[in-house]
Coordinates of C-alpha atoms and ligand atoms in Angstrom, one line a residue:
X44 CA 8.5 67.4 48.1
X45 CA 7.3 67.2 47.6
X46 CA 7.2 66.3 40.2
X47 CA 5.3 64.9 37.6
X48 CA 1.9 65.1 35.6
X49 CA -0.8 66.5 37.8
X50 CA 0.6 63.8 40.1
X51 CA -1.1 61.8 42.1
X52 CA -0.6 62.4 45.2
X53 CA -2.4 60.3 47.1
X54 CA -0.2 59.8 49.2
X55 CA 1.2 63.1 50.3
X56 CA 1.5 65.0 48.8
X57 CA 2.8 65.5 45.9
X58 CA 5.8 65.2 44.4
X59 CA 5.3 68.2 42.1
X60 CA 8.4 69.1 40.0
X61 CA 8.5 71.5 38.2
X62 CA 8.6 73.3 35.3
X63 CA 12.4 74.9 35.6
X64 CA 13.2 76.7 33.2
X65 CA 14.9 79.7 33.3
X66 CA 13.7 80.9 29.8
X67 CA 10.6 80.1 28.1
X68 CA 11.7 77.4 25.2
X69 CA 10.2 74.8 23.0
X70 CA 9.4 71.7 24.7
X71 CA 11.2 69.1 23.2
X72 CA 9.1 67.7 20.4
X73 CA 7.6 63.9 20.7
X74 CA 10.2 62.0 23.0
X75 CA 12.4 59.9 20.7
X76 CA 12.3 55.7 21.7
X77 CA 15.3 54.9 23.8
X78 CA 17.6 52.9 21.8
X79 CA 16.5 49.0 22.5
X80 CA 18.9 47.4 24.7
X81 CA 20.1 44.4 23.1
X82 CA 19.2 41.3 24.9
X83 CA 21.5 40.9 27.8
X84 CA 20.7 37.7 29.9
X85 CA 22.9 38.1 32.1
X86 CA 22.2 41.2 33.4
X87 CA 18.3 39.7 33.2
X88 CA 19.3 37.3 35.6
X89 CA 20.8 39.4 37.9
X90 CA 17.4 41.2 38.2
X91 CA 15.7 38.5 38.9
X92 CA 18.2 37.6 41.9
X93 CA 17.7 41.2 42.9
X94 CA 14.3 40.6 43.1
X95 CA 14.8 37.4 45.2
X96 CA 17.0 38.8 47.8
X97 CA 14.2 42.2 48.3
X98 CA 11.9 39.6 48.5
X99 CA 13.3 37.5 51.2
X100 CA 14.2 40.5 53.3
X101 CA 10.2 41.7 53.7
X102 CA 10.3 41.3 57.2
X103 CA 13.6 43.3 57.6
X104 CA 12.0 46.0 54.9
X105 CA 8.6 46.4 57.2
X106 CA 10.6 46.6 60.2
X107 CA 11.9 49.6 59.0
X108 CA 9.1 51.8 57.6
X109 CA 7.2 50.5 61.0
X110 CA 9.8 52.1 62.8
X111 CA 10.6 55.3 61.2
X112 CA 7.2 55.7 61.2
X113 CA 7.1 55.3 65.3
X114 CA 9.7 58.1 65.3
X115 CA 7.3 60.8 63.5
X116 CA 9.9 63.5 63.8
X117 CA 10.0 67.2 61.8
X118 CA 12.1 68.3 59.7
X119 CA 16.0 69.0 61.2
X120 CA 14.9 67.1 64.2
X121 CA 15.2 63.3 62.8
X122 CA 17.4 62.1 65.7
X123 CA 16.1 58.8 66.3
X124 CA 15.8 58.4 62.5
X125 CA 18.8 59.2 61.4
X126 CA 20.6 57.1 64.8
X127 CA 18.5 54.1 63.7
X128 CA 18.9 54.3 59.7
X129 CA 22.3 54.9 60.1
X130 CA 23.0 51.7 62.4
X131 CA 21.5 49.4 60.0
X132 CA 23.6 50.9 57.4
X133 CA 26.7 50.2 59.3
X134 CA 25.5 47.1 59.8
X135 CA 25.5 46.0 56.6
X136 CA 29.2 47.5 56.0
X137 CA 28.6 50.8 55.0
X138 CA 30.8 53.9 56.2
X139 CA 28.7 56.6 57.5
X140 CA 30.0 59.8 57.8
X141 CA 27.4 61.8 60.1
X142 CA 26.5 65.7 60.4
X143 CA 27.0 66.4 56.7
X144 CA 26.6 70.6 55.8
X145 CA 26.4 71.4 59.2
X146 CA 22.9 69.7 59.4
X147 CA 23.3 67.2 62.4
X148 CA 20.5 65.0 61.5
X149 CA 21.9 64.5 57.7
X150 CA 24.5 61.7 56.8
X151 CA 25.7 60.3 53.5
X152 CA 26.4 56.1 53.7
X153 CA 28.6 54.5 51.3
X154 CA 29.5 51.2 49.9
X155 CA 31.8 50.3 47.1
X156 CA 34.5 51.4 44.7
X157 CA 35.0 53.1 41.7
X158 CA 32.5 54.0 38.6
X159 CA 29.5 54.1 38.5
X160 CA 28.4 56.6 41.9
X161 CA 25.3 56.1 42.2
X162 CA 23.2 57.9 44.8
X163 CA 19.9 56.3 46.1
X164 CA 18.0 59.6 48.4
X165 CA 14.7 59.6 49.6
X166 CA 13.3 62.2 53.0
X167 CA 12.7 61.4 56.1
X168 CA 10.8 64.3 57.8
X169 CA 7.3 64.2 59.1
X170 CA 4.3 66.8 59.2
X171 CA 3.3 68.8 62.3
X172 CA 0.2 67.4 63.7
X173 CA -0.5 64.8 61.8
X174 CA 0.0 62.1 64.2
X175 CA -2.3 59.0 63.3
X176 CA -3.1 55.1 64.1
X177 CA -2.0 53.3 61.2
X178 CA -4.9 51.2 59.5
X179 CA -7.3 53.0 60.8
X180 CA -9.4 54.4 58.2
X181 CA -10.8 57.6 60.4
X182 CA -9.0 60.8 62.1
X183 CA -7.8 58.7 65.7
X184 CA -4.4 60.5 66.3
X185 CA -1.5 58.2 68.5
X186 CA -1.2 61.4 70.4
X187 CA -3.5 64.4 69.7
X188 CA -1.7 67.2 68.3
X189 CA 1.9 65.5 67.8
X190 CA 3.5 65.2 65.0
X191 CA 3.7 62.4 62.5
X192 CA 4.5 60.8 58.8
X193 CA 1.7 62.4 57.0
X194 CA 3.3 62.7 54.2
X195 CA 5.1 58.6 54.1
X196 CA 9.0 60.0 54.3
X197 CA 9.1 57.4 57.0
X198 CA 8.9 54.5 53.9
X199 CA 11.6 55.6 51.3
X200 CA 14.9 55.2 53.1
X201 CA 14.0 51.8 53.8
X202 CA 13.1 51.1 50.3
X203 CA 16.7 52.7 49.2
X204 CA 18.2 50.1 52.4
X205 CA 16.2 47.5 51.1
X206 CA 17.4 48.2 47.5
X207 CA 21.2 48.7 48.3
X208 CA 21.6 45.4 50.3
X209 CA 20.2 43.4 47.7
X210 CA 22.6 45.3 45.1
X211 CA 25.7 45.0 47.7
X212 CA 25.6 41.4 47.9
X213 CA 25.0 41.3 44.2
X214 CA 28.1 43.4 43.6
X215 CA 30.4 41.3 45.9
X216 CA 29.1 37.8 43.8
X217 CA 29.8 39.2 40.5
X218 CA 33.0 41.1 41.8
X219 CA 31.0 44.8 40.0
X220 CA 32.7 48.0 39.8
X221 CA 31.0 50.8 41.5
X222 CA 30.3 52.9 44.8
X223 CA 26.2 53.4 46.1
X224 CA 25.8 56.2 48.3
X225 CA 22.6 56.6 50.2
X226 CA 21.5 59.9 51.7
X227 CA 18.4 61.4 53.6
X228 CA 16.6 64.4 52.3
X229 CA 16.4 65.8 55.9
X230 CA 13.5 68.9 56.4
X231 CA 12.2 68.4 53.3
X232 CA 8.6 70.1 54.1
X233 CA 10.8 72.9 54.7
X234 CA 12.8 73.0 51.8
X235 CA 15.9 72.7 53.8
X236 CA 18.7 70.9 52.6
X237 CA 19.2 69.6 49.6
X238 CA 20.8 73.1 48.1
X239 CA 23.0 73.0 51.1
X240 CA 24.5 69.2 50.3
X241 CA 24.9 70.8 46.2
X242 CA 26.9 73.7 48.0
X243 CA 29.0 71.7 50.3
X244 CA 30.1 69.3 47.3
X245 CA 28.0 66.1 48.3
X246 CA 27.1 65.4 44.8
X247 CA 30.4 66.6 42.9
X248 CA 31.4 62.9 42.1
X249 CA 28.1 61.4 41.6
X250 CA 27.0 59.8 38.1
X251 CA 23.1 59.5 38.4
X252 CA 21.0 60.1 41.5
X253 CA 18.2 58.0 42.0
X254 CA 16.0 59.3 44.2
X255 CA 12.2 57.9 45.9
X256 CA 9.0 59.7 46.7
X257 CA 6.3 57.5 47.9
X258 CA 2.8 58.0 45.9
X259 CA -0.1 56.5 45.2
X260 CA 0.9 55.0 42.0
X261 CA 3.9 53.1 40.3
X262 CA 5.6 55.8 38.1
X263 CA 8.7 57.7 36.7
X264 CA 8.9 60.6 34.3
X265 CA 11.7 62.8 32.8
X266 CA 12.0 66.9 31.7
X267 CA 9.9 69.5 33.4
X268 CA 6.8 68.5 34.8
X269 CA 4.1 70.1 37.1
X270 CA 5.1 72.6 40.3
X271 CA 6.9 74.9 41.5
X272 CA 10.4 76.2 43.2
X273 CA 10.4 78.5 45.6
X274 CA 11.9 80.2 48.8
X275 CA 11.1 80.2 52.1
X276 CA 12.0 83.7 53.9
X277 CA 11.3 84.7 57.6
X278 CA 10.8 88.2 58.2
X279 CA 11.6 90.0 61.2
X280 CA 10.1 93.4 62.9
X281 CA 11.3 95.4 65.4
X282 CA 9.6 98.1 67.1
X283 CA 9.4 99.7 70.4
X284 CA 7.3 98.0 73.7
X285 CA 4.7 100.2 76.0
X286 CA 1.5 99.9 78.0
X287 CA -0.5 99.3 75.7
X288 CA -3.3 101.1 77.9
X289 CA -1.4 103.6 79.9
X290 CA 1.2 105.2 77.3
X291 CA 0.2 102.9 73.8
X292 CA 1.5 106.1 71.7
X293 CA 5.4 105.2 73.0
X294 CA 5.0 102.0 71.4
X295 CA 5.7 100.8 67.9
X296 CA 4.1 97.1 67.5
X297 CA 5.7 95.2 65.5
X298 CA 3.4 92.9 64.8
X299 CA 1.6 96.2 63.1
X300 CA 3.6 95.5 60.6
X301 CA 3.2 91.7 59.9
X302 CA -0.5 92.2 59.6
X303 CA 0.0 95.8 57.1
X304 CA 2.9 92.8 55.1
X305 CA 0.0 90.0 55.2
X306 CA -2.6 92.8 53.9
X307 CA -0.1 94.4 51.2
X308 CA 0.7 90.9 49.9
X309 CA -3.1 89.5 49.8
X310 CA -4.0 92.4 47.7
X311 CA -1.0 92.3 45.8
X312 CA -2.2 88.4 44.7
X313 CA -4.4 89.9 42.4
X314 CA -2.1 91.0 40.2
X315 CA 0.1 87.7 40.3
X316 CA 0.6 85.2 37.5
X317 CA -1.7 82.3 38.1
X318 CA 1.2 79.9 38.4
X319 CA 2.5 81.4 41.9
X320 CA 1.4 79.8 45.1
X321 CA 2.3 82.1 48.6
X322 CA 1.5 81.5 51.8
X323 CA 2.6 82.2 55.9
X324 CA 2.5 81.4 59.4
X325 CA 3.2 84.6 61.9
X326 CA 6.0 82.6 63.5
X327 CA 5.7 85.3 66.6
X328 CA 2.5 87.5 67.0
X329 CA 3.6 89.0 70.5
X330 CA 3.6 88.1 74.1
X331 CA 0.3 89.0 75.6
X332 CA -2.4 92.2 75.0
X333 CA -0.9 94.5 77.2
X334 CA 2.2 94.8 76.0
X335 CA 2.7 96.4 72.4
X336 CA 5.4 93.7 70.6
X337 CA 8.4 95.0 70.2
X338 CA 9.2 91.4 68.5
X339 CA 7.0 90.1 65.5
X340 CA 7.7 88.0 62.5
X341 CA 6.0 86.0 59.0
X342 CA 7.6 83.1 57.3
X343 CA 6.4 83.1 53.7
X344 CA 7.2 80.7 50.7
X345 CA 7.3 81.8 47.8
X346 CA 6.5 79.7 45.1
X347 CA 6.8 80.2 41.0
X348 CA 7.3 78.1 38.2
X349 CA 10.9 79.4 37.4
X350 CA 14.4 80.9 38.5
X351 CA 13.6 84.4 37.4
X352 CA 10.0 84.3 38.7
X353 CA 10.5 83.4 41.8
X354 CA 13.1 85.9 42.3
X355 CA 10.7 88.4 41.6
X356 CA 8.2 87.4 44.0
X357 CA 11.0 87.7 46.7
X358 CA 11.7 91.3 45.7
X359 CA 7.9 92.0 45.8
X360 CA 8.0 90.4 49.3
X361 CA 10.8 92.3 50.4
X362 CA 9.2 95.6 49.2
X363 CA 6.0 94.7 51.3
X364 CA 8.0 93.8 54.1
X365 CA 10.1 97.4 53.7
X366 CA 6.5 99.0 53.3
X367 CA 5.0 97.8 56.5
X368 CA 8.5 98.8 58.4
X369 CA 8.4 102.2 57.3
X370 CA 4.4 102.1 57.6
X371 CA 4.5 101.4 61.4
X372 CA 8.1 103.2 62.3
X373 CA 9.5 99.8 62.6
X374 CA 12.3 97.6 61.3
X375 CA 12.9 94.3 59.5
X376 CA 15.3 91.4 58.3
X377 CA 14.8 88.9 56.7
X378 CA 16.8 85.4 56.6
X379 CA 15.9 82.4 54.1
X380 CA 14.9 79.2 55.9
X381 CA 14.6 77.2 52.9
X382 CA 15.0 76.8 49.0
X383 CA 13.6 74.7 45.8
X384 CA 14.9 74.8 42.3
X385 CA 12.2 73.6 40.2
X386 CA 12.9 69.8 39.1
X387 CA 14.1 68.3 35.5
X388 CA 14.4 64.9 35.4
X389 CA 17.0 63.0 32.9
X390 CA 15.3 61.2 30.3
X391 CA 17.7 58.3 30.1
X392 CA 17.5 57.1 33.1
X393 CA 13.7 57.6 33.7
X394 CA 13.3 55.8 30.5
X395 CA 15.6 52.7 32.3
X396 CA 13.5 53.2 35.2
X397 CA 10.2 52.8 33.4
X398 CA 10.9 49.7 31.9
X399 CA 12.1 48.4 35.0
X400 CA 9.1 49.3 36.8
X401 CA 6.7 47.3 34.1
X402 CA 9.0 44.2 35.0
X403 CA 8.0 45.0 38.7
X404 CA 4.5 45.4 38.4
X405 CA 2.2 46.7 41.6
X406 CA 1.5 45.1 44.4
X407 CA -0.6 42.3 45.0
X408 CA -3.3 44.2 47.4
X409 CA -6.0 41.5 49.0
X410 CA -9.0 42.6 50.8
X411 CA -7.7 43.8 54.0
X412 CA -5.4 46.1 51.6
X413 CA -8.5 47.7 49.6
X414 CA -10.8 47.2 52.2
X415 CA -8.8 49.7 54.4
X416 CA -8.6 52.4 51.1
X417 CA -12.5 52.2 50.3
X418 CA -12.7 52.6 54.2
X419 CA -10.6 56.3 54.0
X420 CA -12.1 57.3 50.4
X421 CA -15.5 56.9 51.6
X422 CA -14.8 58.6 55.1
X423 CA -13.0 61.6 53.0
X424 CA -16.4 61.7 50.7
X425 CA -13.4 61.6 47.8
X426 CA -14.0 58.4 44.5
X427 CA -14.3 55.4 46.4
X428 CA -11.7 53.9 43.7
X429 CA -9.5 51.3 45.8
X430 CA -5.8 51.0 45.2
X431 CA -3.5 51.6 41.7
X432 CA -4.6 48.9 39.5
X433 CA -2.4 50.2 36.0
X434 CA 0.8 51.5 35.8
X435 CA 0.5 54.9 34.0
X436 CA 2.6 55.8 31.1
X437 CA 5.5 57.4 31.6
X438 CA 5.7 60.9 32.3
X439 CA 7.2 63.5 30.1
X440 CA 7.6 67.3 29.9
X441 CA 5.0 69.7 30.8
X442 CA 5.3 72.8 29.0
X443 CA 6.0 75.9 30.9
X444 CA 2.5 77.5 29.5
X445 CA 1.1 74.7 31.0
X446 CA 2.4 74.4 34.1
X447 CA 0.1 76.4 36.2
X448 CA 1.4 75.5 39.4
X449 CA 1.8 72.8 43.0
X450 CA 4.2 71.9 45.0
X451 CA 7.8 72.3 45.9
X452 CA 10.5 69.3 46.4
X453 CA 14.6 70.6 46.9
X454 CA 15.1 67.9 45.0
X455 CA 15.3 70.1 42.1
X456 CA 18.4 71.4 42.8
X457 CA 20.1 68.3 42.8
X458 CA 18.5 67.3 39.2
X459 CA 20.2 70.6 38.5
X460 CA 23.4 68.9 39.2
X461 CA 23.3 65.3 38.6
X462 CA 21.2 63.0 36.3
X463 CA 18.5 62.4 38.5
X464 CA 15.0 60.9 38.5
X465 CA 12.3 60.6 40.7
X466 CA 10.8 56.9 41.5
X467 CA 7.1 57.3 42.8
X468 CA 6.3 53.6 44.8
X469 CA 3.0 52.7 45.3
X470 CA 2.8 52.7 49.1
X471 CA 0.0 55.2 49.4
X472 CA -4.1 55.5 48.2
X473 CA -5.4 59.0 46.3
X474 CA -7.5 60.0 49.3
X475 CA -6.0 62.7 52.1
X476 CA -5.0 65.7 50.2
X477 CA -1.6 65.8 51.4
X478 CA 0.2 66.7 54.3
X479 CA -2.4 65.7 56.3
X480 CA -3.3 62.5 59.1
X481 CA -5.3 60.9 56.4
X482 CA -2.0 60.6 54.3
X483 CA -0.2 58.5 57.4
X484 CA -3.2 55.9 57.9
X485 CA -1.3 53.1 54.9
X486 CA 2.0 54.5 55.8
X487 CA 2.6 51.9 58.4
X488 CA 0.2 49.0 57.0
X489 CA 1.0 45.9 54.5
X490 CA 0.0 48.7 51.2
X491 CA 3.1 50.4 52.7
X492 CA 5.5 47.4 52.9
X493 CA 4.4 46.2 49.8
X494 CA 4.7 49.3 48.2
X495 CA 8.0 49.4 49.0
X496 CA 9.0 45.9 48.6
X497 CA 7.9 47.0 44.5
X498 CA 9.6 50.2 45.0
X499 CA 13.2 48.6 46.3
X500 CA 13.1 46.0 43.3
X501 CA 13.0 49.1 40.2
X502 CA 15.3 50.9 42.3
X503 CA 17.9 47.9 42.3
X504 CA 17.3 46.7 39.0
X505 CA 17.8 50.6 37.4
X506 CA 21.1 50.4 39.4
X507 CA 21.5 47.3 37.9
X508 CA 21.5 48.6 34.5
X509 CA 23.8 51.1 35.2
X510 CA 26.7 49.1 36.5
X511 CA 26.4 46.9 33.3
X512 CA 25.6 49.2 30.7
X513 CA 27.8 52.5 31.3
X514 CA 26.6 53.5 27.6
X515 CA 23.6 54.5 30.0
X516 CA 25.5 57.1 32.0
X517 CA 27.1 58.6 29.1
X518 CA 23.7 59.4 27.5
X519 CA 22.1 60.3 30.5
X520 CA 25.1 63.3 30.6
X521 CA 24.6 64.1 27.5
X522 CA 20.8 64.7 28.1
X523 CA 22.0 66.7 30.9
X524 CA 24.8 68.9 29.0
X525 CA 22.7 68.9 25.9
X526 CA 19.1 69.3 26.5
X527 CA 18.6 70.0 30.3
X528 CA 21.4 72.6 30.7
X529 CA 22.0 74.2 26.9
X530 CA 20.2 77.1 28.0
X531 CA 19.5 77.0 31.9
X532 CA 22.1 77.4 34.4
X533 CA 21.9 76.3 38.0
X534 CA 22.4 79.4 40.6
X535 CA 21.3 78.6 44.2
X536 CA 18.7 80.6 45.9
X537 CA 21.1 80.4 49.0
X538 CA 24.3 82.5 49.6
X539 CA 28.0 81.0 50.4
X540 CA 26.9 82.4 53.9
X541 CA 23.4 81.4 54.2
X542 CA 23.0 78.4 57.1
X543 CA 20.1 75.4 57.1
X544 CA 17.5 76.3 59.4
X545 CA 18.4 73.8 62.1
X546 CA 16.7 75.3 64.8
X547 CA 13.4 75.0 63.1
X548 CA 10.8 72.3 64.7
X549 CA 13.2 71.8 68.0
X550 CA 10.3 73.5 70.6
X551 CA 7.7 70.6 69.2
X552 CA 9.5 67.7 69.6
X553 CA 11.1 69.1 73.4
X554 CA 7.1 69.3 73.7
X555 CA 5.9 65.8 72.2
X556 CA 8.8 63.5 72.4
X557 CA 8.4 62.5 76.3
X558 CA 4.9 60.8 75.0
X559 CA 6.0 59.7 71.0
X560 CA 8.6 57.9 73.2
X561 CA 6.3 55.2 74.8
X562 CA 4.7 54.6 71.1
X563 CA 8.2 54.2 69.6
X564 CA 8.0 50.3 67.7
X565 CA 9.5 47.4 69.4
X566 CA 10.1 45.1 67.0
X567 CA 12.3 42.2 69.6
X568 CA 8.4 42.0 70.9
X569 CA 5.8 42.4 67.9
X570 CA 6.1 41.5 65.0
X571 CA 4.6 44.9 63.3
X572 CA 3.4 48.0 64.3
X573 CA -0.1 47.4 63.9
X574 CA 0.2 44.6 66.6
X575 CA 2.2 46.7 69.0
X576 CA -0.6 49.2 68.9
X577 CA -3.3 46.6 69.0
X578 CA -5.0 47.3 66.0
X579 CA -7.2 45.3 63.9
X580 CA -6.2 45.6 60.2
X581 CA -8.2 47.5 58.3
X582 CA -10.3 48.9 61.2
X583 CA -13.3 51.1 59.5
X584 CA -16.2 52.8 60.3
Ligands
ZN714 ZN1 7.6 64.5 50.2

């Protein structure tokens, strides 16, 4: 989730936070300077070795986004992800434990002892349907109709890897206090998770969560930005079956009443404050013609730009759900299948961030690199602009009057919890519009292992500064006890008996995995992706 100024979301799509607040309230006036750090050679020197050690493991680093990105898998149903992430943490000495919340696909990997915790997260799940040849800069799907990383979750885990080895062996040489933690945002697309770890206690004794989101660009900002929170509610009809030709008046349809719901609701968006976005699927529309369905149901999100707000919308679903029930003598439930608090990002640590990513710097993209970009831009008739080429200025609030809407990332709730900021790496191009095959064709190409390579270095080196300068964790909490949550209290959208959606996605991959198997990477016998898959990089129209 899926942050930020009208963000860029090149590369799937966006990271929109969002505007959380509970209650309307000034937004802060002009950001007060972070104190100067005082020069601090040694800690510059350590970033520099960081940046050494990412460095020397690019191979290791592409390896990994090539592979994940083989995997493709949907939300809740990362099993060869989550097996293969997990072994190369263990590898390099982490203790896994596996099957966190009661989501088997989720883990949480740590390394290290004592103060700071510092918790690196980034998602993992892919997009249904988007299944796409990377480098190619045209719609040529691996395997029409599968599923696959159109949104890049396959390249931020990695990064986070990448980052946390280089740090590990860094901590061991200068003997540094402190534990890293890495953890998956498993289902994100479906909002699934990430309230579920806050519940369960995952992030009690974490100091500042760090946490990636690929992009287009090279960025960080703190407070509430652009977006929404929502819920995501399935609702569920019952009504009576009958031949629908011999004796249709026995029969109640239930899906009747998801089409009356769908109707009520669309008319009702009239009348809705322009931030809202809502949306559905009919997750069951019946069995065949002849049969009136006795079974029917809608999956809706529900998204607003605030706590209160989006409860509201949920009631107003509810009542159009109870509507259409009593409208067609039929009856519903409703369970939640997902949940996003909108995100707030701690000013502190963004601020650290920022200056690290200006020591970083993009990429160094060659021809092939832009080559490949023009290629898609000009093939999605969107500015034929190339790759980043500046680092934007940091990003700060958005006020709530001006937030008028987007996306959705769960990663909200955490920021609700913990310090946290979101680092957007530059692995991506503006050019699908998100969630989408056009959003996979860098995510398994040198933009994306570069991208990352930059990514894993700002990562490290924020970490960096927060094992040697614990000032920084005491300010970042008092952003977050002073400004953040004076007036805005965290309550979960989920109930102490509400349960992550794990069944969701399972019926696609049974379906597609047989054939994503025989595309999964080999890296013992190429040396990328792109050459297992025989393609010439960038291949364009
Ligand atoms: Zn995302």
């Amino acid at each position: 989730m899926d942050r930020r100024r009208i963000v860029v979301v090149a590369a799937a799509v966006l990271f929109l936070v969002a505007g959380a607040g509970a209650q309307r309230r000034t937004p802060p006036a002009a950001p007060t300077p972070a104190p100067k750090a005082p020069p601090n050679p040694k800690l510059d020197k350590l970033k520099q070795d960081a940046a050494a050690e990412i460095d020397a493991m690019r191979v290791q680093t592409q390896q990994m986004v090539d592979q994940v990105f083989s995997y493709g898998e949907l939300g809740f149903q990362e099993f060869e992800t989550s097996k293969y992430l997990t072994a190369v943490l263990e590898r390099h000495g982490f203790t896994v434990q596996r099957g966190i919340a009661g989501i088997p696909t989720a883990w949480l990997a740590t390394w290290g002892s004592g103060k700071p915790v510092i918790a690196l997260g980034s998602d993992i799940d892919g997009i249904p349907q988007a299944s796409q040849k990377p480098g190619v800069a045209y719609h040529d799907p691996i395997i029409e109709g599968a599923p696959g990383h159109g949104e890049g979750h396959n390249s931020g885990v990695p990064l986070n890897i990448t980052a946390a080895v280089a740090l590990k062996a860094l901590m061991e040489r200068e003997h540094l206090s402190g534990t890293l933690k890495l953890w998956p945002g498993v289902a994100e697309e479906l909002d699934g998770t990430k309230a579920y770890y806050i519940r369960d206690g995952f992030f009690k004794d974490v100091d500042v969560c760090l946490f990636a989101h690929v992009s287009a660009d090279f960025g960080v900002g703190w407070g509430e930005s652009r977006g929404t929170g929502l819920v995501s509610v399935e609702y569920q009809f019952k009504g009576e079956s009958a031949h629908a030709a011999a004796q249709p008046w026995r029969g109640r349809s239930a899906l009747d009443a998801v089409e009356l719901m769908d109707i009520g609701w669309n008319f009702r968006r009239e009348h809705l404050r322009l931030q809202q976005r809502s949306h559905d699927v009919v997750t069951n529309g019946g069995d065949q013609p002849n049969v009136v369905p006795p079974n029917a149901s809608v999956w809706y999100y529900f998204r607003e730009i605030d706590y209160p707000h989006i409860k509201e919308m949920w009631e107003t679903g509810n009542t159009m759900a109870k509507a259409a029930a009593m409208m067609t003598g039929t009856d519903v439930t409703w369970r939640i299948l997902g949940s996003a608090w909108m995100g707030h990002f701690n000013k502190t640590v963004a601020e650290t961030m920022y200056d690290n990513i200006r020591r970083v710097g993009l990429p160094a993209w060659d021809d092939a690199d832009l080559k490949l970009a023009r290629g898609l831009q000009a093939e999605l008739k969107v500015p034929v602009k190339g790759l980043a080429t500046e680092i934007e200025p940091i990003g700060t609030p958005v006020p709530p009057e001006d937030n008028m809407g987007g996306g959705s990332d769960d990663i909200g709730d955490i920021s609700w919890n913990v310090p946290t900021v979101v680092l957007r790496y530059p692995a991506n191009m503006q050019a699908g519009p998100g969630h989408s095959w056009a959003n996979a064709v860098t995510m398994a190409t040198p933009i994306a292992h570069k991208g990352v390579t930059a990514g894993a270095k700002a990562q490290a080196m924020t970490a960096l500064d927060l094992l040697l300068r614990p000032e920084l964790v005491e300010q970042a909490w008092a952003y977050f006890r002073n400004v953040q949550t004076k007036d805005i209290k965290y309550t979960p959208f989920i109930s102490p008996d509400d349960k992550p959606a794990i069944w969701l996605n399972k019926a696609t991959l049974e379906k597609y995995r047989p054939e994503m198997r025989k595309y999964y990477y080999d890296p013992s016998k190429y040396p990328t992706y792109l050459a297992q898959l025989g393609i010439t990089y960038p291949t364009v129209r």
